[in-house]
mmCIF file of C-alpha atoms in Angstrom:
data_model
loop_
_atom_site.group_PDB
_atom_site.id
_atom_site.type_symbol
_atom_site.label_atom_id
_atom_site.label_comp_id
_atom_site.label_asym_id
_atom_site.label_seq_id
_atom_site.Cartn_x
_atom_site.Cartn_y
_atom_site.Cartn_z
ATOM 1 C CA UNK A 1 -4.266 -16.001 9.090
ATOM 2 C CA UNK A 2 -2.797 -16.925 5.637
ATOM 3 C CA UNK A 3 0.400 -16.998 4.544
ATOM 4 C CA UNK A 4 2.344 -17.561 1.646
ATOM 5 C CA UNK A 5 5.618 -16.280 -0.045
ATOM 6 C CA UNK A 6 7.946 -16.394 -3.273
ATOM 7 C CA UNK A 7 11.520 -15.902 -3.960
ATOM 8 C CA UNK A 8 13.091 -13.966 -6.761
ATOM 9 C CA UNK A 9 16.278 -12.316 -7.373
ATOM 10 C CA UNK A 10 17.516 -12.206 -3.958
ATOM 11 C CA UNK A 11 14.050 -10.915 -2.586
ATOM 12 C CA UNK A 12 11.467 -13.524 -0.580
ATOM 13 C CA UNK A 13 8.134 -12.007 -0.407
ATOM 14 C CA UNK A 14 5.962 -12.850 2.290
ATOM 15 C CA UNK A 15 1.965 -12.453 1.970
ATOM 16 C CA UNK A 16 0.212 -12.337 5.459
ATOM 17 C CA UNK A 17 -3.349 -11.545 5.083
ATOM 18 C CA UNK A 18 -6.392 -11.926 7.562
ATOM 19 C CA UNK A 19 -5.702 -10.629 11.293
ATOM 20 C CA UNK A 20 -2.222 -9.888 13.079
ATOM 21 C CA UNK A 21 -2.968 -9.676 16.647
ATOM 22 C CA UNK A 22 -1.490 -11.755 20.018
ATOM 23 C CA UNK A 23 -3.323 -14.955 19.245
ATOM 24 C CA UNK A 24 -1.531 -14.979 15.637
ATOM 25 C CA UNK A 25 1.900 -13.417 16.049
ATOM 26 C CA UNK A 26 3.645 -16.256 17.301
ATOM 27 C CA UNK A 27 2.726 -17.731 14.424
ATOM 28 C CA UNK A 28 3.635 -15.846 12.070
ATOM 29 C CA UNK A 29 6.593 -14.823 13.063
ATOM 30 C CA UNK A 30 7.609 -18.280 12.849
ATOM 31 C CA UNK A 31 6.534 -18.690 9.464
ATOM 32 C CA UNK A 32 8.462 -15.609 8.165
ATOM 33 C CA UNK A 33 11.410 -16.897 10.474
ATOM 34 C CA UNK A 34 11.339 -20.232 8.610
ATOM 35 C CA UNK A 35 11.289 -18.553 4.923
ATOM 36 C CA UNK A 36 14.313 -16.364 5.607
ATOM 37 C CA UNK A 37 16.069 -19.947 6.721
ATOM 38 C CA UNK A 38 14.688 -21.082 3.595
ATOM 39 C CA UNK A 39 15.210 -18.607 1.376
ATOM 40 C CA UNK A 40 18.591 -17.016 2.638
ATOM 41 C CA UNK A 41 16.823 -13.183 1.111
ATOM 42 C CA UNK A 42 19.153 -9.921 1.118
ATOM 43 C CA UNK A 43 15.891 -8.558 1.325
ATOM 44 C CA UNK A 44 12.212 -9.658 3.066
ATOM 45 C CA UNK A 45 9.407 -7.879 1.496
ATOM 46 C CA UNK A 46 6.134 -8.329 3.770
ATOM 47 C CA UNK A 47 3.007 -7.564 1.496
ATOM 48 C CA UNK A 48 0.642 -6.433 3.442
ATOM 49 C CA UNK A 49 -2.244 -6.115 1.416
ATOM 50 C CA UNK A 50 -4.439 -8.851 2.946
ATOM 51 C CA UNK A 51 -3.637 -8.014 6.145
ATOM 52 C CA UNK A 52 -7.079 -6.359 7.574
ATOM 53 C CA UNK A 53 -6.047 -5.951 11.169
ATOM 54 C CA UNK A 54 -2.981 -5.184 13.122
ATOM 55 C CA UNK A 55 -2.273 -4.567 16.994
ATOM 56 C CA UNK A 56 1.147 -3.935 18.514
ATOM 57 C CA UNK A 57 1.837 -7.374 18.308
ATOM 58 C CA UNK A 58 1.651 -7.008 14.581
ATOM 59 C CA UNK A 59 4.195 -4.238 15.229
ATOM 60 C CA UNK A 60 6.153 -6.385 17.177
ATOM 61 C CA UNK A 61 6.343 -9.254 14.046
ATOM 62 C CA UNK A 62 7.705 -6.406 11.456
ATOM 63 C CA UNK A 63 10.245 -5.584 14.054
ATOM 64 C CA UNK A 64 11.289 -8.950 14.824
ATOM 65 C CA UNK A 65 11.766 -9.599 11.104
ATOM 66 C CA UNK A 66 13.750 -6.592 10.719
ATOM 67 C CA UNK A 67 16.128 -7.188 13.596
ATOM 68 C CA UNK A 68 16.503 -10.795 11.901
ATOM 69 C CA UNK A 69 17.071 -9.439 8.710
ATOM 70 C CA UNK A 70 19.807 -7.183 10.172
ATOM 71 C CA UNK A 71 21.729 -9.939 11.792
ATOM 72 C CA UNK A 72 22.221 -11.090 8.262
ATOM 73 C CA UNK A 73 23.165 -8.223 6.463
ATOM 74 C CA UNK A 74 19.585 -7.949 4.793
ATOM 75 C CA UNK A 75 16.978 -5.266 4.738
ATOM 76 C CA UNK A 76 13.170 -5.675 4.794
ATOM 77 C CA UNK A 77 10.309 -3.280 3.493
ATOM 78 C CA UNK A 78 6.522 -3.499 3.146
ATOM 79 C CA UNK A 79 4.422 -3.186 0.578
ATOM 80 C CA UNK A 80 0.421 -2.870 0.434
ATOM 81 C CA UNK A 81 0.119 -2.004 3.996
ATOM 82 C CA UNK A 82 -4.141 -1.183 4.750
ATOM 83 C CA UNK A 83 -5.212 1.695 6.474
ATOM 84 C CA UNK A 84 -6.172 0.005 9.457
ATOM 85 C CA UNK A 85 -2.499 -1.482 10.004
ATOM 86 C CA UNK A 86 -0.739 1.587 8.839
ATOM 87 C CA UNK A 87 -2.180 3.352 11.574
ATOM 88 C CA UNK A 88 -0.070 1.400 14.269
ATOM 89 C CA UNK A 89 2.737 1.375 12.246
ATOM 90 C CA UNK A 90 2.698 5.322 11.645
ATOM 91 C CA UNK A 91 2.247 5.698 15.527
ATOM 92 C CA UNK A 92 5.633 3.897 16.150
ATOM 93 C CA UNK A 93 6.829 5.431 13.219
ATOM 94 C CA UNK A 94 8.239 2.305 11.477
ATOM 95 C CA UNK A 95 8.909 3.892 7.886
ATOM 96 C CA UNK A 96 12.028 5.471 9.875
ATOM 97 C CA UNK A 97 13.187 2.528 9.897
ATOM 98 C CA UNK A 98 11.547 -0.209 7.149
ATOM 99 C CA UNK A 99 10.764 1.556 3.767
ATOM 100 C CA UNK A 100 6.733 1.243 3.541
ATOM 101 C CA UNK A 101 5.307 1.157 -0.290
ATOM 102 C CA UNK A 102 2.237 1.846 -1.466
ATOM 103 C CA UNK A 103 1.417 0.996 -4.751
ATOM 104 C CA UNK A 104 4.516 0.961 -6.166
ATOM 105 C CA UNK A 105 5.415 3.837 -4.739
ATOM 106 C CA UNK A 106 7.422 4.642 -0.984
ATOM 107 C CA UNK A 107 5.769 6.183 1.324
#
């Protein structure tokens, strides 16, 4: 796993790229955990776009952020998400809840 994020206008960015499974989760949940503490965001963007792999547990990570994000009045969306990921995420049907964009665009 990589990670690494930015923070601009309000918005922190987080870029997770390689595989989100049980053995990285903790992880990186921590990680996004420890920007929003940094950061303060009203809203978490997680750019998916170098993520190649995604289990439940990666499922579980988005919805952890979002439940954080809620406790403090933010929002969170997605951007870049791969097909491979995106197909977990449509089975749970996240974009009902977290805006998912796609190059540029919301899906």
């Amino acid at each position: 796993m990589n990670y690494s994020h930015t923070f601009d206008g309000g918005t922190a960015t987080v870029y997770i790229g390689g595989e989100l499974d049980s053995h990285t989760a903790r992880d990186t949940l921590a990680y996004i955990d420890d920007v929003i503490d940094l950061c303060m965001p009203r809203t978490l963007c997680l750019d998916l776009s170098g993520l190649s792999f995604s289990d439940s547990s990666g499922l579980a990570v988005v919805l952890g952020s979002y439940r954080r994000m809620r406790e403090l009045d933010g929002g969170v969306r997605l951007r870049g998400v791969q097909p491979q990921p995106m197909k977990v995420f449509r089975a749970a049907r996240i974009e009902r809840l977290i805006p998912v964009e796609q190059g540029g665009e919301t899906a």
